[in-house]
mmCIF file of N, CA and C and ligand atoms in Angstrom:
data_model
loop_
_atom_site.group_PDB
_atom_site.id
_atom_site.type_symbol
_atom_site.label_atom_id
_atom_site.label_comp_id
_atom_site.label_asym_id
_atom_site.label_seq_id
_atom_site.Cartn_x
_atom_site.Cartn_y
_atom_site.Cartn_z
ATOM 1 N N UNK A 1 101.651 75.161 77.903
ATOM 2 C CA UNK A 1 101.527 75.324 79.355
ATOM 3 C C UNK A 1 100.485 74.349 79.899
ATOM 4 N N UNK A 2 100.975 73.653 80.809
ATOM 5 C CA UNK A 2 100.182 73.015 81.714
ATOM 6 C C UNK A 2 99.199 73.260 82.637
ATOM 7 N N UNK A 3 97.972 72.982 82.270
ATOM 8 C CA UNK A 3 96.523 73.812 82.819
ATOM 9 C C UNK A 3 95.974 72.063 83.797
ATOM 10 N N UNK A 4 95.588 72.805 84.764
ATOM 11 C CA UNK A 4 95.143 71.343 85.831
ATOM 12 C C UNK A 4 93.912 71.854 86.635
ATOM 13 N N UNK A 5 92.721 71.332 86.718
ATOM 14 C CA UNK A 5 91.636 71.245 87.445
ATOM 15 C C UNK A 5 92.271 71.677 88.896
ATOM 16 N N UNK A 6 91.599 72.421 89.391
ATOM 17 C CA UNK A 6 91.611 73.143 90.771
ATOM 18 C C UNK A 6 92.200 71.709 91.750
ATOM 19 N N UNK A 7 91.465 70.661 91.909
ATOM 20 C CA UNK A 7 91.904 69.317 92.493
ATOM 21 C C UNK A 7 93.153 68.705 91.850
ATOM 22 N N UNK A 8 93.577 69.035 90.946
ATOM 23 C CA UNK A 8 94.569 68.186 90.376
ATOM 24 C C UNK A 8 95.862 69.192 90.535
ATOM 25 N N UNK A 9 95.524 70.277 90.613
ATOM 26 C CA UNK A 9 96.530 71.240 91.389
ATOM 27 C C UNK A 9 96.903 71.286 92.567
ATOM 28 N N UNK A 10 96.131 70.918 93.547
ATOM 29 C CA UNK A 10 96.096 71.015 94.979
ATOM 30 C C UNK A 10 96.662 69.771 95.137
ATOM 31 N N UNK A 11 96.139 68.340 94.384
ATOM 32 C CA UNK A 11 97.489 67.546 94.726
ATOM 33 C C UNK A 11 98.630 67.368 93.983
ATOM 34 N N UNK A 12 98.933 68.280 93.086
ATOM 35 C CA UNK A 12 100.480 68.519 92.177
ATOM 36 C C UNK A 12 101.460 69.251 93.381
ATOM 37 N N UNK A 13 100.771 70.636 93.528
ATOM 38 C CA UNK A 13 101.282 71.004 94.393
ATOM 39 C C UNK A 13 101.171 71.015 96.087
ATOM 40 N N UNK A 14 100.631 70.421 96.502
ATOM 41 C CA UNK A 14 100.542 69.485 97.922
ATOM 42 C C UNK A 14 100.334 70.514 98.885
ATOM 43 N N UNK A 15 99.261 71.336 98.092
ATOM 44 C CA UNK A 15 98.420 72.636 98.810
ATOM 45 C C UNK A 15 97.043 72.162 98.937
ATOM 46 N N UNK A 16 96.284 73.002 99.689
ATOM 47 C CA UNK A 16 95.053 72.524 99.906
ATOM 48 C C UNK A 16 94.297 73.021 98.622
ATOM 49 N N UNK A 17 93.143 72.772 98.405
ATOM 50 C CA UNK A 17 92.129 73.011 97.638
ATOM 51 C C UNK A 17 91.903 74.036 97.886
ATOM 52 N N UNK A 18 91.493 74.606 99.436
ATOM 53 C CA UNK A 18 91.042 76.357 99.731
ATOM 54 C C UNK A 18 92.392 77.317 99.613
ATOM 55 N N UNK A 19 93.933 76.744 99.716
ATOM 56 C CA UNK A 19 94.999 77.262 99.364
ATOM 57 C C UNK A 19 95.482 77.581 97.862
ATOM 58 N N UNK A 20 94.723 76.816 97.182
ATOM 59 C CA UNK A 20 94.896 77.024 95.563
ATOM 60 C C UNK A 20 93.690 78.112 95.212
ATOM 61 N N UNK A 21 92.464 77.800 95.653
ATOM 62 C CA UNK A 21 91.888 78.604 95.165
ATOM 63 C C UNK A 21 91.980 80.154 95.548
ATOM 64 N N UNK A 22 92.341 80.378 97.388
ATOM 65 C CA UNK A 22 92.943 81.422 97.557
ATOM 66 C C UNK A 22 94.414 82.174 96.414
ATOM 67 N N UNK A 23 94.595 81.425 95.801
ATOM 68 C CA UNK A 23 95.915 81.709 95.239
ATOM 69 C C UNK A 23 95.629 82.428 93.826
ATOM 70 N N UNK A 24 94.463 81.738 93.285
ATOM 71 C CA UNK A 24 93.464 82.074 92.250
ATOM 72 C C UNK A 24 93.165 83.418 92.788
ATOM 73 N N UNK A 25 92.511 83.784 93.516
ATOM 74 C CA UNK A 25 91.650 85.022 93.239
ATOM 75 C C UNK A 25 92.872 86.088 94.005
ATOM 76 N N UNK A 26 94.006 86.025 94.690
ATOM 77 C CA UNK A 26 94.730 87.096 95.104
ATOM 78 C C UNK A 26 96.394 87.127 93.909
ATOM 79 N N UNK A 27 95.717 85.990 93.006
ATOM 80 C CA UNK A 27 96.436 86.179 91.667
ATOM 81 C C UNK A 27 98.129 85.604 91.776
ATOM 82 N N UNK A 28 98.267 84.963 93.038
ATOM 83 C CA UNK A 28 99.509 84.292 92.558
ATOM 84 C C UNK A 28 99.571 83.078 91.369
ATOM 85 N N UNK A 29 98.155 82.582 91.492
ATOM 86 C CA UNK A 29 98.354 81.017 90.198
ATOM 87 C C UNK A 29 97.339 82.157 88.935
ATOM 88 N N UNK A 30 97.772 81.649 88.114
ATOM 89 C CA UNK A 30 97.047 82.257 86.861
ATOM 90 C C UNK A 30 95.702 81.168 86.743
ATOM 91 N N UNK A 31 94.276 81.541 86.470
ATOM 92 C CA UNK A 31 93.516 80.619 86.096
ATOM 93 C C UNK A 31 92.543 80.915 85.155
ATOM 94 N N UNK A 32 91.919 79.996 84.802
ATOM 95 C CA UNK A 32 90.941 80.668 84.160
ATOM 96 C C UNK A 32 89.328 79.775 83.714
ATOM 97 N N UNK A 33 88.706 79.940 83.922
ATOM 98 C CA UNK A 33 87.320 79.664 83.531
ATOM 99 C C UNK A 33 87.294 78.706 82.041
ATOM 100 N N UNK A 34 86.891 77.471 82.112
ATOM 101 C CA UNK A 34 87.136 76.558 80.929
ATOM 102 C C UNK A 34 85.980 75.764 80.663
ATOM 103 N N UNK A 35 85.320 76.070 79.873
ATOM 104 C CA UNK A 35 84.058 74.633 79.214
ATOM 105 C C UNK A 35 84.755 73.110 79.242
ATOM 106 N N UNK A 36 84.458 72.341 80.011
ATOM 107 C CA UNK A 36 84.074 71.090 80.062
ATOM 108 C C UNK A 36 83.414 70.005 79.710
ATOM 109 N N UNK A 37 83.724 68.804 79.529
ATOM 110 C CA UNK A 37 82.612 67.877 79.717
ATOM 111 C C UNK A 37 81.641 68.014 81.214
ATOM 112 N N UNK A 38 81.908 68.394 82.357
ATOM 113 C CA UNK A 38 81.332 68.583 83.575
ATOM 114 C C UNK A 38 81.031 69.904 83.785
ATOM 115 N N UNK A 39 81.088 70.715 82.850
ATOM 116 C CA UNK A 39 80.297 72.121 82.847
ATOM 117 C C UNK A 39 81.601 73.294 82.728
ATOM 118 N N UNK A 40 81.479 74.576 82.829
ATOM 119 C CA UNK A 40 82.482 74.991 83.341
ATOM 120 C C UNK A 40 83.158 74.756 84.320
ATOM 121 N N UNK A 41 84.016 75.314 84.442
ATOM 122 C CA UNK A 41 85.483 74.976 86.074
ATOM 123 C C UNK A 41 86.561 75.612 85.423
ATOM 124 N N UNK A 42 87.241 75.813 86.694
ATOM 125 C CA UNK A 42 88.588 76.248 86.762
ATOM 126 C C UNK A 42 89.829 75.726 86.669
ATOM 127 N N UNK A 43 90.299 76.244 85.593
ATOM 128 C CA UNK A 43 91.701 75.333 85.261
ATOM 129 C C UNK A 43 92.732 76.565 85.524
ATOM 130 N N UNK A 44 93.524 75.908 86.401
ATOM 131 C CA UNK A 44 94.882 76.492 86.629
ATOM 132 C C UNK A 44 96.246 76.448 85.914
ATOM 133 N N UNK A 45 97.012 77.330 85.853
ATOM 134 C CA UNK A 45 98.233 77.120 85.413
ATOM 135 C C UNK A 45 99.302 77.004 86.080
ATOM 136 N N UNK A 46 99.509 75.566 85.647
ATOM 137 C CA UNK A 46 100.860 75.201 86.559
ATOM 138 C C UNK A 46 101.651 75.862 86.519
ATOM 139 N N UNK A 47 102.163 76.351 88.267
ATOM 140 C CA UNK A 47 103.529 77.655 87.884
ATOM 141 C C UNK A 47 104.911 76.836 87.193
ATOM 142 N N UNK A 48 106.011 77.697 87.345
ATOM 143 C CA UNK A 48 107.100 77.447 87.444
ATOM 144 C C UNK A 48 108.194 76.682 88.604
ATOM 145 N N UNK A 49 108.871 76.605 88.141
ATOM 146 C CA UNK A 49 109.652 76.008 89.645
ATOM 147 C C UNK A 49 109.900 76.884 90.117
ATOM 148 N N UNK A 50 109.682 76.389 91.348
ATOM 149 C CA UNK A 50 110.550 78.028 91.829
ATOM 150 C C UNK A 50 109.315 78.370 92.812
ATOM 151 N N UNK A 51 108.013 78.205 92.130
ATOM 152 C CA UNK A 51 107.446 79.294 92.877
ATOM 153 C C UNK A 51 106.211 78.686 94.095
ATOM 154 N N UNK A 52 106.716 77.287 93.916
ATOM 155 C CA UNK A 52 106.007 76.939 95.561
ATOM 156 C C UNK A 52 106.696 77.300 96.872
ATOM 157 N N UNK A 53 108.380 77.229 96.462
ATOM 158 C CA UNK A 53 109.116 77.805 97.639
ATOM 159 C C UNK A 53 108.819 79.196 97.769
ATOM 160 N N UNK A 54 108.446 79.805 96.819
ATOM 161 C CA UNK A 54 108.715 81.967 97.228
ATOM 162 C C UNK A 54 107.053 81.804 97.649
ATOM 163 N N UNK A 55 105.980 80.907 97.654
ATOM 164 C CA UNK A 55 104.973 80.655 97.764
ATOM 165 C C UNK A 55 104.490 80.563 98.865
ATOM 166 N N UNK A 56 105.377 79.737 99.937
ATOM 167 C CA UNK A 56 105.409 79.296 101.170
ATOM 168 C C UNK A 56 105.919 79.893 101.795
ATOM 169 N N UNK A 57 107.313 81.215 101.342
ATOM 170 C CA UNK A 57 107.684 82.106 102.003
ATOM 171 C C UNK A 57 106.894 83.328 102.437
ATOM 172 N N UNK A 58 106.277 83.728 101.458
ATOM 173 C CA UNK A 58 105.155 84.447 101.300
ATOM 174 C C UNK A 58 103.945 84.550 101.925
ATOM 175 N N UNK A 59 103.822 83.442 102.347
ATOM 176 C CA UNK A 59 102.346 82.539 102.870
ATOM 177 C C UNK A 59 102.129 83.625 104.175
ATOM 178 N N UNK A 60 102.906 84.057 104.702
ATOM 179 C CA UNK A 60 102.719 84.146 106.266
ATOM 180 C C UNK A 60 102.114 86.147 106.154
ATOM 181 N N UNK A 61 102.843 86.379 105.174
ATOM 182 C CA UNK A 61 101.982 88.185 104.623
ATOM 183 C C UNK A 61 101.376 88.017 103.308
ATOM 184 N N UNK A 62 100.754 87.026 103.108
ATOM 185 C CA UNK A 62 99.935 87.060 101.777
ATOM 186 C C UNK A 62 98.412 87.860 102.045
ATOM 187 N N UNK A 63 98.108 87.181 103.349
ATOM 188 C CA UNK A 63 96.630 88.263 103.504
ATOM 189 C C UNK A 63 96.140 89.437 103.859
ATOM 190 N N UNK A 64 97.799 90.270 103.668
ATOM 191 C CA UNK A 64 97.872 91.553 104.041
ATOM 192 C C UNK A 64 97.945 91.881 102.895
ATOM 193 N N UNK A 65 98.173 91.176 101.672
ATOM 194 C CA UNK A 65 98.299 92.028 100.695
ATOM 195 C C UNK A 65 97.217 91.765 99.545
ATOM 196 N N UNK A 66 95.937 91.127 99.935
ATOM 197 C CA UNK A 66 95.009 91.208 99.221
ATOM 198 C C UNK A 66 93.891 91.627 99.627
ATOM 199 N N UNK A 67 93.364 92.680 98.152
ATOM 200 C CA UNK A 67 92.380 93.345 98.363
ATOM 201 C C UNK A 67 90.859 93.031 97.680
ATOM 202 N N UNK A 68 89.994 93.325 98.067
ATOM 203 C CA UNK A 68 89.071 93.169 97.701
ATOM 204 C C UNK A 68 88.648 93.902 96.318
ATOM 205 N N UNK A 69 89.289 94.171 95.628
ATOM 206 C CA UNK A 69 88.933 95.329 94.302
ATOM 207 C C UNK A 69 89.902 94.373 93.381
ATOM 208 N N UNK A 70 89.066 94.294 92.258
ATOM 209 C CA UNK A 70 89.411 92.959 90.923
ATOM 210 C C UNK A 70 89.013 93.618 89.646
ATOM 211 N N UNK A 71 89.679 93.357 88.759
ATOM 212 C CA UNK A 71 89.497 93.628 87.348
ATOM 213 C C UNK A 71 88.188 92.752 86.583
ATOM 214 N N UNK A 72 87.306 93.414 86.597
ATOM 215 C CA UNK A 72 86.507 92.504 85.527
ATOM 216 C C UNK A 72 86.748 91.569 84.133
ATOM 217 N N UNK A 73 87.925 92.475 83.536
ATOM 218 C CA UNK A 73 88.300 92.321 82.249
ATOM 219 C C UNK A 73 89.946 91.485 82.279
ATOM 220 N N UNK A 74 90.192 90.501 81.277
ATOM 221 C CA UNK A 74 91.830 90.696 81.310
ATOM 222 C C UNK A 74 92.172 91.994 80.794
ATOM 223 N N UNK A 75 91.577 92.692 80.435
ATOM 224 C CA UNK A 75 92.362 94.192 79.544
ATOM 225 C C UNK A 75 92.649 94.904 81.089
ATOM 226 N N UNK A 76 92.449 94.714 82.345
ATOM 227 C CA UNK A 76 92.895 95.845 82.984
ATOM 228 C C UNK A 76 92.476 96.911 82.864
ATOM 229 N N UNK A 77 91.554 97.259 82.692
ATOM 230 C CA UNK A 77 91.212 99.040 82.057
ATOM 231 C C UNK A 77 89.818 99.335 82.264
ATOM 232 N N UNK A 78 89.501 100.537 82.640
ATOM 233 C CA UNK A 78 88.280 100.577 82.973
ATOM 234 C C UNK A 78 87.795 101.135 84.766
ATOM 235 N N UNK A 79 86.994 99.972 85.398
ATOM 236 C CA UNK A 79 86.945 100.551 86.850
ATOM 237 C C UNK A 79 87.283 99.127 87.334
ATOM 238 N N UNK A 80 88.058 99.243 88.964
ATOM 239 C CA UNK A 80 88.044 97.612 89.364
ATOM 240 C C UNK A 80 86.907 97.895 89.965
ATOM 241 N N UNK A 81 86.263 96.595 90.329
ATOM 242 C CA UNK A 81 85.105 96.223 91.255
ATOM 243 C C UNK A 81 85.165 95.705 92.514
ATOM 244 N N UNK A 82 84.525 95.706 93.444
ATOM 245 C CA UNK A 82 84.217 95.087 94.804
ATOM 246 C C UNK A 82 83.994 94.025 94.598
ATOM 247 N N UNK A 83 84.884 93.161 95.035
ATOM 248 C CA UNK A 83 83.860 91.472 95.439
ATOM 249 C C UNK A 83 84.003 91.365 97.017
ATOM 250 N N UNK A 84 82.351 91.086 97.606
ATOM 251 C CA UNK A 84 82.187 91.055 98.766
ATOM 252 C C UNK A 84 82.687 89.591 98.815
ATOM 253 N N UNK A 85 82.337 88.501 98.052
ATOM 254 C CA UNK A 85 82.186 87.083 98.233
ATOM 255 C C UNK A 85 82.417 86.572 97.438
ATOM 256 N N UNK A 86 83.278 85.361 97.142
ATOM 257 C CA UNK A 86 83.123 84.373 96.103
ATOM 258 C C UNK A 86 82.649 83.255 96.487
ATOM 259 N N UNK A 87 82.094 82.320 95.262
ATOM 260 C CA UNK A 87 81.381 81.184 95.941
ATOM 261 C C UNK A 87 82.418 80.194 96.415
ATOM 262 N N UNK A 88 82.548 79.161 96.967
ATOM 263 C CA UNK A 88 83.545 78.364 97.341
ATOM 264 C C UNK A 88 84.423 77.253 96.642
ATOM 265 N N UNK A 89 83.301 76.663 96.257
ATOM 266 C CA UNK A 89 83.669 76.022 95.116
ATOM 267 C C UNK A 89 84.145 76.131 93.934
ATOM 268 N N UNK A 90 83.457 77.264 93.493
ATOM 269 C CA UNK A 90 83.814 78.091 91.850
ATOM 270 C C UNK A 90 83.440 79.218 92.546
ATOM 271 N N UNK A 91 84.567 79.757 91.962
ATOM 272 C CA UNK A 91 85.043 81.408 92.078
ATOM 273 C C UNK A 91 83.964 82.004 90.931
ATOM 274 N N UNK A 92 82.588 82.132 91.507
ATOM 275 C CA UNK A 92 81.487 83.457 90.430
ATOM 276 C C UNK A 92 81.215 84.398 91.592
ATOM 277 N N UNK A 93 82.733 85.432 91.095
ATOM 278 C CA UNK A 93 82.499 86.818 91.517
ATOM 279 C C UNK A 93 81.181 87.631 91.297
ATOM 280 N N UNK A 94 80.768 88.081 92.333
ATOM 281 C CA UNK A 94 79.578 89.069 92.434
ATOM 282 C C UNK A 94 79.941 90.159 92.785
ATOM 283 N N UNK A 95 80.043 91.386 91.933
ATOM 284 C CA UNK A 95 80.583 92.219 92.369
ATOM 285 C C UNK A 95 79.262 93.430 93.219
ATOM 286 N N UNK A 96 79.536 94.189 94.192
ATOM 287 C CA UNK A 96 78.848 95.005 95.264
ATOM 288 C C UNK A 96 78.092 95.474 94.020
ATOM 289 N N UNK A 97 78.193 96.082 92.925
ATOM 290 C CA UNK A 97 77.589 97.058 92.555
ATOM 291 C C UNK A 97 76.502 96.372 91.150
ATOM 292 N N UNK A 98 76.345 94.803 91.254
ATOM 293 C CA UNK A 98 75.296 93.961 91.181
ATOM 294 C C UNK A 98 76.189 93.823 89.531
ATOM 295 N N UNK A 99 77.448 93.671 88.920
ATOM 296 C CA UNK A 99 78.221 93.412 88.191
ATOM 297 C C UNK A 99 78.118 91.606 88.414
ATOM 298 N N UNK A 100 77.802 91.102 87.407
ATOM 299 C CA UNK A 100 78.247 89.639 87.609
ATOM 300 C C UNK A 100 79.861 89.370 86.819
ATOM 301 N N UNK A 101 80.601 89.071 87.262
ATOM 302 C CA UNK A 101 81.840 88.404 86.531
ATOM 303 C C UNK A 101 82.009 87.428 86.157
ATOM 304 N N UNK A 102 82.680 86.677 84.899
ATOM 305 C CA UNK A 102 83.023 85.424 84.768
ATOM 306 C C UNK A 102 84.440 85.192 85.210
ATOM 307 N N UNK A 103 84.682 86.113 85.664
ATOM 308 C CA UNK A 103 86.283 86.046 86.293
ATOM 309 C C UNK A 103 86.983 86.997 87.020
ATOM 310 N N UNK A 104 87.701 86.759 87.514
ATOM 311 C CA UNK A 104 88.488 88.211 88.073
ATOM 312 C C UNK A 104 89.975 88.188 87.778
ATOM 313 N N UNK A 105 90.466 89.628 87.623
ATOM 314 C CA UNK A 105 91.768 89.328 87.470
ATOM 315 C C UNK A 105 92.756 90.582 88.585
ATOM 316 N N UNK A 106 93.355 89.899 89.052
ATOM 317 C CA UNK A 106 94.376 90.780 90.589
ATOM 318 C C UNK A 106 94.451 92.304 89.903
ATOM 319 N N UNK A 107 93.983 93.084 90.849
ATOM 320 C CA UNK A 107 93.974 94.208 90.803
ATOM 321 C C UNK A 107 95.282 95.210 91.616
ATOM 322 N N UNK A 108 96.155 94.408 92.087
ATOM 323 C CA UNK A 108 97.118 95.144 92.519
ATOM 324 C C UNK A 108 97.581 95.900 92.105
ATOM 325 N N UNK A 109 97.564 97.236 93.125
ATOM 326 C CA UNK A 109 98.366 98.021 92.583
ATOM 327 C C UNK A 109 97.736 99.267 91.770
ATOM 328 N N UNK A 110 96.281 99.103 92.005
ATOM 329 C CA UNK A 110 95.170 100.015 91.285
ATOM 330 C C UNK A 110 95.097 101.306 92.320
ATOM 331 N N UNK A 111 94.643 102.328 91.560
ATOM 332 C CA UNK A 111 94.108 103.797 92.229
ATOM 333 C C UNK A 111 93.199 104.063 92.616
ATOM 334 N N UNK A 112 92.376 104.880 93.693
ATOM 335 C CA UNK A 112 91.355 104.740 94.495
ATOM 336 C C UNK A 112 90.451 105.338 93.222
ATOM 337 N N UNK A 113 90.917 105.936 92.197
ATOM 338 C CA UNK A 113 90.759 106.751 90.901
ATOM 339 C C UNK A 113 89.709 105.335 90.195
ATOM 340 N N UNK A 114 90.605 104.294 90.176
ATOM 341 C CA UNK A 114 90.493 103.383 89.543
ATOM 342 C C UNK A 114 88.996 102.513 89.854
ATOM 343 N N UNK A 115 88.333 102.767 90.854
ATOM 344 C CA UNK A 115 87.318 102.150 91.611
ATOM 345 C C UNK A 115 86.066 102.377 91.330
ATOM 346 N N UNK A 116 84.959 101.392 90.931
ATOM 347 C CA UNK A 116 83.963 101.870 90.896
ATOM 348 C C UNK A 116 82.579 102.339 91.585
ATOM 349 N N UNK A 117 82.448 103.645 91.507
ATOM 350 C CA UNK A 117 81.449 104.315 92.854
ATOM 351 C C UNK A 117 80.575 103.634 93.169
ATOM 352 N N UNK A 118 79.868 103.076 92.198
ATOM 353 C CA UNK A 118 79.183 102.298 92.632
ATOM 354 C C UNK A 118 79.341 101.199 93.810
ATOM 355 N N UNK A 119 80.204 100.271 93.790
ATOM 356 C CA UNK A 119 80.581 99.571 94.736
ATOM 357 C C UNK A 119 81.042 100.400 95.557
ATOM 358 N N UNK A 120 81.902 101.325 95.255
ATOM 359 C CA UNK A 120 82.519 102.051 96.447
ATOM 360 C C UNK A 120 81.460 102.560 97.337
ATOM 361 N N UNK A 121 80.201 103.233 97.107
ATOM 362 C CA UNK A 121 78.793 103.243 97.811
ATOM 363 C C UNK A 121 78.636 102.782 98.465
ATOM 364 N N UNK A 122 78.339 101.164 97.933
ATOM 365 C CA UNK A 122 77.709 100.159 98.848
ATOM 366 C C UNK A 122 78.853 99.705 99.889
ATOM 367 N N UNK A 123 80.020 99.820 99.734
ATOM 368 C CA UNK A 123 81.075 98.968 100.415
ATOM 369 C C UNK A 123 80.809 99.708 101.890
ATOM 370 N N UNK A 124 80.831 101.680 101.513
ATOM 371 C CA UNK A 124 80.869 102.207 102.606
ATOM 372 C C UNK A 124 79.826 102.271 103.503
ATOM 373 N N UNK A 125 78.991 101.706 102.578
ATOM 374 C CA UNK A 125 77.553 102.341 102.958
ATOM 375 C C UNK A 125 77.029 100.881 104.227
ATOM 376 N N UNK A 126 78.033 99.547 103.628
ATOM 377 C CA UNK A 126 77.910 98.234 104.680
ATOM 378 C C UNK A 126 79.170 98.420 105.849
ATOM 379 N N UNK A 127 80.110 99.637 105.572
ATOM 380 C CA UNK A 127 81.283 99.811 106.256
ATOM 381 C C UNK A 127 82.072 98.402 106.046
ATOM 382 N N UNK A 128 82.286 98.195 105.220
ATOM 383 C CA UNK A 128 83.270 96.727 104.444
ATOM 384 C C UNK A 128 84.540 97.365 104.504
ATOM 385 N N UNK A 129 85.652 97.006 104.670
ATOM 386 C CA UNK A 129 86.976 96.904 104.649
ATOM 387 C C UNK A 129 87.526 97.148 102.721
ATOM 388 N N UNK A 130 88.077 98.682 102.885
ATOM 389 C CA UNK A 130 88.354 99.229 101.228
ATOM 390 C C UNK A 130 89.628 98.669 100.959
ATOM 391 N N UNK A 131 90.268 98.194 101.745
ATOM 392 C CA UNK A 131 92.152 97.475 101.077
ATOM 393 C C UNK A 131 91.141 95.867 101.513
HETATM 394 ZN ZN1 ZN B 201 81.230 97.942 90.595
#
C-alpha cells in the first residue's frame, strides 16, 4: 500500500492540505504517525479508486458527521476521548481530560457508555459541543 506525506497527498489527490488532513482525523483517509528523516509526520494511505468521487459527494454532510470523541488506541476498546483541538500542522491530539495521544482513530459510532468522564466533565463543564 501506498503511504504519501500529508503534501504529497494533497497534490495526488488535488485536495487541499487542510482537506486531507480534515479527512485524517474524521477518518475517511487512513493515516498514521511515521519516524522520518525530518522527524515524525504523517503518512497517509492512498485510497482506492473510487473514493475521491464518493469523497466529493460526501463533502457537502461530512461535518455533520464528525465528532469530537476519538479512540486513543487502534484496538478500539476502552473509553473514547475528547479532542478539543488538534494542532494544524501535525495532528498531536490533546485530549480534555489532559490524555496526550500519538494518534487518533474515528470513533464513529461509539456509546455515550463509551466516553470518558473525565473529558466528559470538562467538555460540559466549558459547555463544548458532545456530537
Ligand atoms: Zn479522556
Amino acid at each position: 500500500m501506498e503511504k504519501l506525506s500529508i503534501q504529497d497527498a494533497s497534490y495526488r489527490l488535488n485536495l487541499s492540505q487542510a482537506d486531507i488532513r480534515e479527512c485524517i482525523r474524521n477518518g475517511e483517509l487512513k493515516a498514521s504517525r511515521e519516524a522520518g528523516p525530518a522527524g515524525r509526520r504523517w503518512m497517509v494511505e492512498l485510497p482506492e479508486d473510487g473514493w475521491l468521487d464518493s469523497f466529493r459527494a460526501s463533502l457537502n454532510d461530512l461535518s455533520d458527521s464528525i465528532t469530537p470523541w476519538w479512540w486513543p488506541t487502534a484496538a478500539m476498546s476502552g473509553e473514547v476521548h475528547y479532542v478539543e483541538d488538534m494542532g494544524i500542522e501535525e495532528i498531536e491530539p490533546l485530549y480534555l481530560c489532559g490524555l496526550r495521544g500519538e494518534n487518533v482513530w474515528d470513533a464513529k459510532g461509539h456509546t455515550e457508555a463509551d466516553r470518558c468522564p473525565k473529558c466528559l466533565d470538562v467538555a460540559k463543564e466549558r459547555e463544548l459541543p458532545l456530537w
